[in-house]
Coordinates of C-alpha atoms and ligand atoms in Angstrom, one line a residue:
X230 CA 32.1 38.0 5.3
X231 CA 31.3 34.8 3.9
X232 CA 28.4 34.3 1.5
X233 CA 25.3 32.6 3.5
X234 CA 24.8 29.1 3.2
X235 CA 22.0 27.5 4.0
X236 CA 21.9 24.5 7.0
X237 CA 20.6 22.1 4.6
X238 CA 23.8 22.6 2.9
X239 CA 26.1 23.3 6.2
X240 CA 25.2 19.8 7.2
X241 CA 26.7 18.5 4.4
X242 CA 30.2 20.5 4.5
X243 CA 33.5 19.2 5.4
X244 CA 34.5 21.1 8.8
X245 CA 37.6 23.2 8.7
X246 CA 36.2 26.2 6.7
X247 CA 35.0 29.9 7.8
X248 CA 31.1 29.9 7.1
X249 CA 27.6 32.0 7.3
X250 CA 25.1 31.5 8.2
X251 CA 21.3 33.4 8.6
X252 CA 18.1 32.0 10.2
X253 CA 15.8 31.9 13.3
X254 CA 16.9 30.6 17.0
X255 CA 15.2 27.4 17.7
X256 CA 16.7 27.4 21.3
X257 CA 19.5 28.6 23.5
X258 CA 20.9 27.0 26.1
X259 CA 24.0 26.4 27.7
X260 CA 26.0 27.8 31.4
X261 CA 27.8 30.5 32.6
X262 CA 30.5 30.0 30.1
X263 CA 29.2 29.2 26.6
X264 CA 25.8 29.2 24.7
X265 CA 24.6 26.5 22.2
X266 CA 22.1 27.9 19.7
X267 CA 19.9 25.5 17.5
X268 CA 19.4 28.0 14.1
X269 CA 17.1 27.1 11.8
X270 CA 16.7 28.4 8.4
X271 CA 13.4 26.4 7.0
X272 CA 15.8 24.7 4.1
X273 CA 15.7 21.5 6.3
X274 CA 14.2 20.0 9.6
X275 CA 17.6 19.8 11.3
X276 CA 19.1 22.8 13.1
X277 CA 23.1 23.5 13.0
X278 CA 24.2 23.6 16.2
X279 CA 25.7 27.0 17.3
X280 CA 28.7 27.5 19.8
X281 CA 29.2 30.5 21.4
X282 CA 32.1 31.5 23.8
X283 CA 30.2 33.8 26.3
X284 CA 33.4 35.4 27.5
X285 CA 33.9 36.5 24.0
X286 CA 30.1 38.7 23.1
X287 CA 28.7 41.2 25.3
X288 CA 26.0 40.2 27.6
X289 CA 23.8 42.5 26.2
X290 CA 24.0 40.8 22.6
X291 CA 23.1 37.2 23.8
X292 CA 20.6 38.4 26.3
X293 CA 18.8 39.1 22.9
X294 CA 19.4 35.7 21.2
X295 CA 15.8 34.2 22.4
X296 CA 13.5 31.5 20.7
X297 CA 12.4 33.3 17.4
X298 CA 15.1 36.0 17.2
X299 CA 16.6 36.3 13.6
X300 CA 20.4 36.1 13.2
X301 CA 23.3 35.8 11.5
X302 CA 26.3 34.1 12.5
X303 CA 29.6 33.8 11.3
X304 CA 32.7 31.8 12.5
X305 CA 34.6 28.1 11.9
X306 CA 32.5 25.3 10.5
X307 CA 34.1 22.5 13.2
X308 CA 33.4 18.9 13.8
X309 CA 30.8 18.2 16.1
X310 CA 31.1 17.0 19.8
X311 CA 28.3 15.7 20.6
X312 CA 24.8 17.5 18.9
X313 CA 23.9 14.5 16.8
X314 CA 24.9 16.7 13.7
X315 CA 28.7 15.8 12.4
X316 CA 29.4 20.0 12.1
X317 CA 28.8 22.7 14.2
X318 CA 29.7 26.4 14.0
X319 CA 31.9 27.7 16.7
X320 CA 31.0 31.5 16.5
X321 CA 33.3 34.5 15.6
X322 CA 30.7 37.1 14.7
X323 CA 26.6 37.6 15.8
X324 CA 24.4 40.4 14.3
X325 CA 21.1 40.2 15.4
X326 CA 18.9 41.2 12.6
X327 CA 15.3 41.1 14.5
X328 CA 14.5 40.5 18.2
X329 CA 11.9 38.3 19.4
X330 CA 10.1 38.7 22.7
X331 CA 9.8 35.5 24.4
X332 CA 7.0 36.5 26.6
X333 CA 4.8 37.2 23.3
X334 CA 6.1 35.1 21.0
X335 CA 3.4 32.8 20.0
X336 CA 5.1 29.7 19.6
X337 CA 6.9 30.0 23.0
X338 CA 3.7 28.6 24.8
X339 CA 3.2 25.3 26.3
X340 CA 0.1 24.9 23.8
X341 CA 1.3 23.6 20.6
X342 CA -1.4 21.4 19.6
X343 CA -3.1 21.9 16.2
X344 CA -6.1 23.8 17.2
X345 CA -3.7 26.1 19.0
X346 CA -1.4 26.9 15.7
X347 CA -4.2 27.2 13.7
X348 CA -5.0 30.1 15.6
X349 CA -1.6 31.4 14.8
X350 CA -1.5 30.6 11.0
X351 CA 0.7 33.4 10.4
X352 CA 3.7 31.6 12.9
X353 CA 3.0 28.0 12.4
X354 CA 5.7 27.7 9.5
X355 CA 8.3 29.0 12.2
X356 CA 7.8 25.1 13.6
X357 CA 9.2 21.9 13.2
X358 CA 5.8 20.1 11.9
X359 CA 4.7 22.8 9.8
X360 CA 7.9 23.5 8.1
X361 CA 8.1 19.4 7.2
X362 CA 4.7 19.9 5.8
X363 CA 5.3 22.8 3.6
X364 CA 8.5 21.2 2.3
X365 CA 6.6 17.8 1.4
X366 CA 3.9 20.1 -0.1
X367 CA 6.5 22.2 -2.7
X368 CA 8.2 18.6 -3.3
X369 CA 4.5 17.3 -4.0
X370 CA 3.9 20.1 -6.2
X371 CA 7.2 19.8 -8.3
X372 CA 6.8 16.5 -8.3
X373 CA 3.3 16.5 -9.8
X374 CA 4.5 18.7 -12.9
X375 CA 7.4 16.4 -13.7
X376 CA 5.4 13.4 -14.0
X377 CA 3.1 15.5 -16.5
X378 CA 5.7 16.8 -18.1
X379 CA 7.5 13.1 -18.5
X380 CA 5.0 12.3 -20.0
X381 CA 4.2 14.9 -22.7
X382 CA 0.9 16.3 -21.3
X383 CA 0.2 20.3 -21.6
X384 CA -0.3 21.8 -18.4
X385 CA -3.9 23.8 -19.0
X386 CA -4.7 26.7 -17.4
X387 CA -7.9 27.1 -16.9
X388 CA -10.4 30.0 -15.4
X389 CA -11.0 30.5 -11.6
X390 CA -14.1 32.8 -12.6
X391 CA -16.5 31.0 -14.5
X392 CA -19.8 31.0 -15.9
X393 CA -20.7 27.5 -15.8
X394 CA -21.9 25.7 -12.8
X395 CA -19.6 22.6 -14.2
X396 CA -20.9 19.3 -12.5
X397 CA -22.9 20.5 -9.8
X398 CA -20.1 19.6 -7.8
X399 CA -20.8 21.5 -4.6
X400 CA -22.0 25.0 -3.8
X401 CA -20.2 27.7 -5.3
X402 CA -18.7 31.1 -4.4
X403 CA -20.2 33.7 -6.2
X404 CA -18.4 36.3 -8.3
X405 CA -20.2 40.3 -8.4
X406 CA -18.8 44.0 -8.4
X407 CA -22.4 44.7 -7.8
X408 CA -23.8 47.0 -5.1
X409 CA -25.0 44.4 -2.2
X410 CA -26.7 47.6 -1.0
X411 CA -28.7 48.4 -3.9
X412 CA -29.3 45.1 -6.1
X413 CA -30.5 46.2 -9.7
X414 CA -33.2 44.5 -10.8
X415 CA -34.9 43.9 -13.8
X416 CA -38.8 43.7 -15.0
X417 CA -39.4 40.4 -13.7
X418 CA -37.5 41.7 -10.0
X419 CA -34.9 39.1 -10.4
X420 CA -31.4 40.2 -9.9
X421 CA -29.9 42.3 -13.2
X422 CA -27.0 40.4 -14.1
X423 CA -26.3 42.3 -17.7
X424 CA -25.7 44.8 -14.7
X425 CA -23.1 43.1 -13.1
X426 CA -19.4 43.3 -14.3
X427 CA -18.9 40.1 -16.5
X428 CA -22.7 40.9 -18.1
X429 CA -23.9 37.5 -16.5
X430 CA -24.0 35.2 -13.5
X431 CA -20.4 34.1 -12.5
X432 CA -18.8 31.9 -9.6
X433 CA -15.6 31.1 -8.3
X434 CA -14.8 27.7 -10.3
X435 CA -15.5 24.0 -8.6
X436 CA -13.2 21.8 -11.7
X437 CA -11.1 23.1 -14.3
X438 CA -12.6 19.7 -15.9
X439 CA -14.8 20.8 -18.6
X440 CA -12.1 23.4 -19.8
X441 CA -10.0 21.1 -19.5
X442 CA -12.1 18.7 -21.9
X443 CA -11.6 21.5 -24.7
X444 CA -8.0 20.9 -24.5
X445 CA -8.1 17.0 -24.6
X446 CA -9.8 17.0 -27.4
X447 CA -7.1 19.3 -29.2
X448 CA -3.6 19.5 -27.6
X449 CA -4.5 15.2 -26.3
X450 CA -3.1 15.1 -23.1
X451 CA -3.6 18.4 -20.3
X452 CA -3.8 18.8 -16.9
X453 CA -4.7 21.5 -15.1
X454 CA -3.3 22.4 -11.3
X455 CA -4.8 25.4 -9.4
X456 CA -7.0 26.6 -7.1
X457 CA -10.8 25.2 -6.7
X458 CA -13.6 26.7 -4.7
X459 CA -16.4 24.8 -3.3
X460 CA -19.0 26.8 -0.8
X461 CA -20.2 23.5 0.8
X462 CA -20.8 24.4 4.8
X463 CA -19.7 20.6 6.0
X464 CA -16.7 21.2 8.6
X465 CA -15.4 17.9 8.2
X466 CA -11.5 16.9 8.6
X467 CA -11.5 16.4 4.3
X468 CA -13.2 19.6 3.1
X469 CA -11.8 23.1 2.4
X470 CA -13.5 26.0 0.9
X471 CA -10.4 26.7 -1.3
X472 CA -8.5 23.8 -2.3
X473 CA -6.1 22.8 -5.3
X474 CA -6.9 20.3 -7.3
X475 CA -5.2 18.2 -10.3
X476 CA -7.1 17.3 -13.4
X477 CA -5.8 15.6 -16.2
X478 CA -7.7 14.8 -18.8
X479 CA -6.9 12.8 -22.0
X480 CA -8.0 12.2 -25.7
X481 CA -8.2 8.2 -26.5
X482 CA -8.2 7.4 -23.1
X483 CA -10.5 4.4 -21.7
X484 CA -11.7 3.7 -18.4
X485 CA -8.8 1.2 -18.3
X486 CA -5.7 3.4 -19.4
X487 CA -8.0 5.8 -16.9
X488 CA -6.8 3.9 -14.0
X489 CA -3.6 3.0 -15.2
X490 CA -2.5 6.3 -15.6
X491 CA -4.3 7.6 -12.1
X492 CA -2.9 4.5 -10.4
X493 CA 0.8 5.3 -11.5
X494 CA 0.6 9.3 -10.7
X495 CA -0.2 8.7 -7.6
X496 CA 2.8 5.5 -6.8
X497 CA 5.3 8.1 -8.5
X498 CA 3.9 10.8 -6.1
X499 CA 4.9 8.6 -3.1
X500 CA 7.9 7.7 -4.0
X501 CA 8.9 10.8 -5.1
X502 CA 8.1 11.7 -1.4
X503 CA 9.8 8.5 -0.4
X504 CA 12.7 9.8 -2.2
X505 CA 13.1 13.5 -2.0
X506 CA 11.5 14.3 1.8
X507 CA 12.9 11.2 3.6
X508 CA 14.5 14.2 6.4
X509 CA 10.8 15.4 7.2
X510 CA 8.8 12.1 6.6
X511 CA 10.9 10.7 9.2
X512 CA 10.2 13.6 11.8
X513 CA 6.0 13.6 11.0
X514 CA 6.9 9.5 11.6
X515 CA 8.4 9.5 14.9
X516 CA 6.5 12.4 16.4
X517 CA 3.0 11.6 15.1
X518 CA 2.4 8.3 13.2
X519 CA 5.0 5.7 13.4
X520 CA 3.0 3.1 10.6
X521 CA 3.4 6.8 8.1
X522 CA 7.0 5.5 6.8
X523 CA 5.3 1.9 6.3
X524 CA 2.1 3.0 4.7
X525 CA 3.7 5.2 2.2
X526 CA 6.2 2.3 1.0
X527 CA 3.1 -0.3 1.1
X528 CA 1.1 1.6 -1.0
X529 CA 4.2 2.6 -3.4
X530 CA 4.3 -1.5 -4.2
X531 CA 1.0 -2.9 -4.0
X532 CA -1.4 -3.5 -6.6
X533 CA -4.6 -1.3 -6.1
X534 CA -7.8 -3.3 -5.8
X535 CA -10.6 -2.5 -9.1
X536 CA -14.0 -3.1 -8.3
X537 CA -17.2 -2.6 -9.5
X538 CA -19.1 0.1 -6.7
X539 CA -22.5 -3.0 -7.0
X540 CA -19.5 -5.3 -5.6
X541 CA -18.2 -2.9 -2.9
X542 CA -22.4 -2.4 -1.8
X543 CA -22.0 -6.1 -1.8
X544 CA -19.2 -6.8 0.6
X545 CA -20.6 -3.3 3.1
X546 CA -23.8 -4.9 3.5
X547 CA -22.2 -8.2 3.8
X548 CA -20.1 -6.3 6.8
X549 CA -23.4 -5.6 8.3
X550 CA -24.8 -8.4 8.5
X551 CA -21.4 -9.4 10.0
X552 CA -22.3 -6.9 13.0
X553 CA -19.9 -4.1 11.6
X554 CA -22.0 -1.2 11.9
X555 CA -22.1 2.4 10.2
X556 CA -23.8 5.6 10.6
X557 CA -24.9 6.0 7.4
X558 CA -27.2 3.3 5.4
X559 CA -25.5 1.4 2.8
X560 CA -27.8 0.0 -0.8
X561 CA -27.4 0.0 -4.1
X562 CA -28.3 3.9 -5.2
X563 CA -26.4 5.0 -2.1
X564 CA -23.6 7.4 -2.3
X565 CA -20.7 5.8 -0.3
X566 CA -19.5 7.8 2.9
X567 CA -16.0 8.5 4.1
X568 CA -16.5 5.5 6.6
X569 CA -17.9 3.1 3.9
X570 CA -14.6 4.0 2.0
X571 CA -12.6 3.3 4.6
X572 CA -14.0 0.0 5.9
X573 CA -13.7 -1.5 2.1
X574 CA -9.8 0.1 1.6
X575 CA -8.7 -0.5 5.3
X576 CA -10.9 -3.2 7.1
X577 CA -11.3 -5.7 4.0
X578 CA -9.0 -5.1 1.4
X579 CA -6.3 -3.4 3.3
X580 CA -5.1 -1.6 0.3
X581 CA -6.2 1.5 -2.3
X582 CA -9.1 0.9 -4.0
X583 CA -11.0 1.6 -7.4
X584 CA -14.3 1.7 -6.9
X585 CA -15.7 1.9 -10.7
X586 CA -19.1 1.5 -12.5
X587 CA -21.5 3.8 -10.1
X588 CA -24.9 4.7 -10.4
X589 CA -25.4 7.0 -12.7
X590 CA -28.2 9.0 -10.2
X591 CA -25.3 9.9 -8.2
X592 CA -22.5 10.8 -10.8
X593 CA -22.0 14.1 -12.6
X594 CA -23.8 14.4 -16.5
X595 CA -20.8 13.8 -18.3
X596 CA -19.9 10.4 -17.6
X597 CA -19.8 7.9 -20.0
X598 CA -23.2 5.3 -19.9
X599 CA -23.0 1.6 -19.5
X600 CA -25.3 -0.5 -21.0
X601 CA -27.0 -1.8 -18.6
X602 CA -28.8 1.9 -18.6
X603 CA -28.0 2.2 -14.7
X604 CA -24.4 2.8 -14.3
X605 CA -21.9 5.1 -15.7
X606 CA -17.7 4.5 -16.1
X607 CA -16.9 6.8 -12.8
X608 CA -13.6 5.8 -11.1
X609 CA -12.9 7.0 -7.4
X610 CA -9.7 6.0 -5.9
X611 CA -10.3 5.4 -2.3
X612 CA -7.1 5.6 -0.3
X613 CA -6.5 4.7 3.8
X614 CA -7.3 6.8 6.2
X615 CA -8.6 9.1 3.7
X616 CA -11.8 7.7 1.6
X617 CA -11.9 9.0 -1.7
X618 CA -8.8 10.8 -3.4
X619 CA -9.4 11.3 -6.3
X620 CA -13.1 11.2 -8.8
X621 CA -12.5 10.5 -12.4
X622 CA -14.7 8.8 -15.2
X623 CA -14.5 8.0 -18.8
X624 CA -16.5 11.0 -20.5
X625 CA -19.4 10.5 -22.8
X626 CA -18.7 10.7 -25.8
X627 CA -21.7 10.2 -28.1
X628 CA -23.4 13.7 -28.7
X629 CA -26.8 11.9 -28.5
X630 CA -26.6 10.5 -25.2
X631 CA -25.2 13.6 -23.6
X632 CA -27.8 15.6 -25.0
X633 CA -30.6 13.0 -23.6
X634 CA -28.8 13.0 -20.4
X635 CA -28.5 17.1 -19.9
X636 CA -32.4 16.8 -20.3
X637 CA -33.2 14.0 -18.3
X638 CA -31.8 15.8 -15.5
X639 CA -33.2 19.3 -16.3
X640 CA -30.2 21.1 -17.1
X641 CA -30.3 24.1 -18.8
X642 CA -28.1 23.7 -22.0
X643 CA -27.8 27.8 -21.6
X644 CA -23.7 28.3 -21.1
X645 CA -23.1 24.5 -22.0
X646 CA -23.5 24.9 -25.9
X647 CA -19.3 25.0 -26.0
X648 CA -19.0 22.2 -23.9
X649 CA -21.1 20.3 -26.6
X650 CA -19.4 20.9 -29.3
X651 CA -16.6 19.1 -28.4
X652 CA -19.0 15.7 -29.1
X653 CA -20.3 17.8 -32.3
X654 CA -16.8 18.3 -33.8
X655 CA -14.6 15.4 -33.9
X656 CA -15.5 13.9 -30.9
X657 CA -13.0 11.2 -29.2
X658 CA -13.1 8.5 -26.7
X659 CA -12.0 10.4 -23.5
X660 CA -11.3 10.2 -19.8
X661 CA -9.9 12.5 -17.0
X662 CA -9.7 12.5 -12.7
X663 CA -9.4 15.3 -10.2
X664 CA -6.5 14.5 -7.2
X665 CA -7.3 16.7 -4.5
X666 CA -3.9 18.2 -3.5
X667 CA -4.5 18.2 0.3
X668 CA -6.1 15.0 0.1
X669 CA -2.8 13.5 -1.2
X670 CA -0.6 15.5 1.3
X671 CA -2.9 14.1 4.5
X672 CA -1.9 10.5 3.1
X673 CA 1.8 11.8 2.4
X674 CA 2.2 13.6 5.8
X675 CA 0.3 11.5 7.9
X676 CA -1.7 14.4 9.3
X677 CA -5.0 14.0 10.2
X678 CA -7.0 17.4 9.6
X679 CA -6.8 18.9 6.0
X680 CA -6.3 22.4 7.9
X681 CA -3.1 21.6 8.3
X682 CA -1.4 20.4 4.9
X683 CA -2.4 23.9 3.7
X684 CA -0.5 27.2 4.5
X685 CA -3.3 29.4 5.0
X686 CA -6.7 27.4 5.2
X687 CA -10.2 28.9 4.1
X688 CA -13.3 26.7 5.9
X689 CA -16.5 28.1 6.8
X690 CA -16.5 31.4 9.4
X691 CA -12.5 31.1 8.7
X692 CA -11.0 33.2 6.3
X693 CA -8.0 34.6 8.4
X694 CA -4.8 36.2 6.7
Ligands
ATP1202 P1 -16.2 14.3 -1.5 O1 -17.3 13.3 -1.8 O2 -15.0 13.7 -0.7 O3 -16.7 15.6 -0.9 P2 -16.4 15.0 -4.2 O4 -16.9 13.7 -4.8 O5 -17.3 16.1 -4.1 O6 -15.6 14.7 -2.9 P3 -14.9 15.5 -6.7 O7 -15.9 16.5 -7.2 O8 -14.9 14.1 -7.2 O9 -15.1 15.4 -5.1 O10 -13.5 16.2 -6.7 C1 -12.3 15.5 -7.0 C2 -11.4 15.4 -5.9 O11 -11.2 16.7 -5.3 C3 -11.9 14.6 -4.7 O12 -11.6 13.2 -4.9 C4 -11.1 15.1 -3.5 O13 -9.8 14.6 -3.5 C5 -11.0 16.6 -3.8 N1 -11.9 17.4 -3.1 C6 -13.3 17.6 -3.4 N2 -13.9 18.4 -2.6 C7 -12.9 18.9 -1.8 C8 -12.9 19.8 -0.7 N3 -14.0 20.5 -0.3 N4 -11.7 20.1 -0.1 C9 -10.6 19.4 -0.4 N5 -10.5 18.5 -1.4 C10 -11.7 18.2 -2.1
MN1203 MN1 -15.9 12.4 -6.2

């Protein structure tokens, strides 16, 4: 027998050779006489067409090629008829490594819509659309490393279990081996941490960032890509529980070279996708969102718009006054909403933009003051369809004002003295983003629920698998 080759490969194979072939049946149809067989193999969206001479197999072995059954075939790779493929396999030989039942397979109902396969997590690869997705999402993934690694940055890895509550970035997931039975306590009758496994208070981490500022500030350009954890109980189309997120972070860095640098990764990202995934692209395009193909190259070429966040309040409550109205208020001191994004990136620009220079009552501690004592250098990229991508700022760098700024707000400098070193010791002119991963791969695929860029999707009440 011939050594297995996969369709993405078949397809690309001269006909007139003996071949192998091993994957899942797509579909069977065909008459009294022969069988065509659509086998998939999840290296590709296409299918290579199957031929199969009925007269030559025993009714008993086709009656158990169904939708879903695993297979292998081997015969003559032969030019194509007529399946829209230019090679088919006319078969010799059909093992049948796994039967499927068709009246329980999952994905053989008429119900196919998102809610539907989320509800079947642990089949939804086995389809077209969540195949394509995957796919884009290892391209993204690979594709995110090699720009780094063009580039000369470390990739940092950083703790998931931490004992810093970094930025205040959301809620997080707490971390215990203790007894939820039978709490120890201490004098006081607050919960005995020195009890608990680590000897303190730990969480599930919300940013690699701060870590990720220790390495700056020694190896001069990391990033960091892994998991992130953020408890927040909003059930909106953007939010997981567990998400991955990118976070460079650089040494001599400005705000500027900030957004140079986060403008470029993410053009390189969609090309890359433009590039690499064209095959699956084109399916999520013609199925689901036929402007996808056009977005991606648009945004790939054009010039992302920088402006300051007292500007972009500007122009919303210009919009209003226009009759455009939102759900949520818009004024200076306001955190921007998903739909205030939007309106600015789709409605008046129509393009990505850099919101910079926010208030600093609504940005994290670290950022870098302005001096006009009310705004700090934070950068979001704010994307279509999406809102806000990616968060970044240039870090402050002056140990005194990040000392007066951890006690303006009340912080406890417990847990953060390592953090401040790095402004004690050599301190540097810095800056740094986080890309959420899924956030990218919603603008890549087109899809419209963050649930479904990701293989296995944690969200509140929804921890399946
Ligand atoms: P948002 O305002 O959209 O909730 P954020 O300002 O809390 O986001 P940051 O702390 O700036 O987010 O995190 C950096 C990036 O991580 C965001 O720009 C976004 O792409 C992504 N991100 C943040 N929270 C989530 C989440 N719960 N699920 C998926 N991605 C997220
Ligand atoms: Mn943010």
């Amino acid at each position: 027998m011939e050594k297995r080759i996969k369709v993405k490969d078949l397809l690309k194979c001269e006909a007139g050779r003996k071949v192998t072939v091993k994957g899942w049946v797509r579909t069977k149809r065909g008459n009294k006489n022969v069988a065509f067989i659509a086998l998939n193999d999840g290296s590709t969206i296409n299918n290579i067409q199957i031929v199969v001479d009925k007269t030559a197999f025993e009714e008993s072995l086709l009656t158990k090629i169904t939708t879903g059954a695993a297979i292998r075939v081997s015969g003559d790779l032969v030019e194509s008829v007529g399946s829209g493929q230019s090679v088919e396999i006319q078969a010799g030989e059909i093992e049948i490594y796994g039967e499927c039942d068709p009246m329980r397979y999952p994905l053989q109902k008429k119900d196919t819509s998102f809610e539907y396969l989320r509800t079947v997590a642990h089949m939804r690869p086995r389809t077209n659309t969540f195949g394509a997705i995957l796919r884009i999402r290892n391209q993204m993934a690979f594709a995110i490393h090699k720009f780094f690694n063009e580039k000369g940055f470390v990739y940092l890895h950083t703790p998931l279990i931490t004992a810093s509550d970094c930025e205040g970035a959301g809620q997080m997931f707490k971390v215990t081996t203790l007894d939820l039975e039978n709490v120890p306590r201490n004098k006081k009758g607050e919960v005995d941490y020195t009890k608990d496994f680590f000897g303190k208070e730990t969480s599930l981490t919300v940013s690699g960032q701060l870590e990720g500022e220790l390495g700056a500030t020694a190896l001069g350009e990391i990033y960091t890509f892994g998991p992130t954890f953020r408890a927040e109980n909003s059930n909106t189309p953007r939010h997981l529980a567990e998400f991955w997120m990118i976070e460079p972070e650089m040494a001599f860095y400005d705000i500027k070279d900030n957004m140079d640098l986060a403008e470029e990764f993410i053009k390189y990202l969609v090309k890359h996708a433009l590039d690499n995934c064209m095959d699956d692209i084109k399916f999520l395009n013609d199925r689901y969102d036929n402007e996808l193909i056009s977005r991606l190259e648009s945004v790939a070429d054009t010039e992302f718009v920088r402006l300051p966040y007292t500007e972009g309040i500007r122009i919303l409550e210009e919009a209003i006054a226009n009759g455009t109205s939102f759900e949520y208020p818009v004024g200076w001191g306001t955190d921007l909403q998903s739909e205030h994004e939007r309106y600015l990136v789709e409605q008046h620009f129509k393009k990505p933009v850099i919101l910079t220079d926010y208030p600093k009552d609504i940005k994290a501690f670290y950022m870098k003051q302005n001096e006009d004592g009310k705004t700090v250098r934070a950068m979001d990229v704010l994307f279509p369809k999406i809102g806000e991508i990616i968060g970044g700022s240039e870090r402050e760098a002056s140990l005194e004002k990040l000392e007066n700024r951890i006690s303006e707000l009340g912080m406890s400098r417990r847990g953060l003295e390592w953090y401040i070193d790095t402004r004690r010791f050599g301190s540097v002119p810095h800056s740094g983003f986080g890309l959420g991963f899924e956030r990218l791969l919603l603008f890549v695929t087109g899809m419209s629920n963050i649930r479904d860029v990701i293989p296995f999707p944690r969200t509140p009440k929804n921890a399946e698998y």
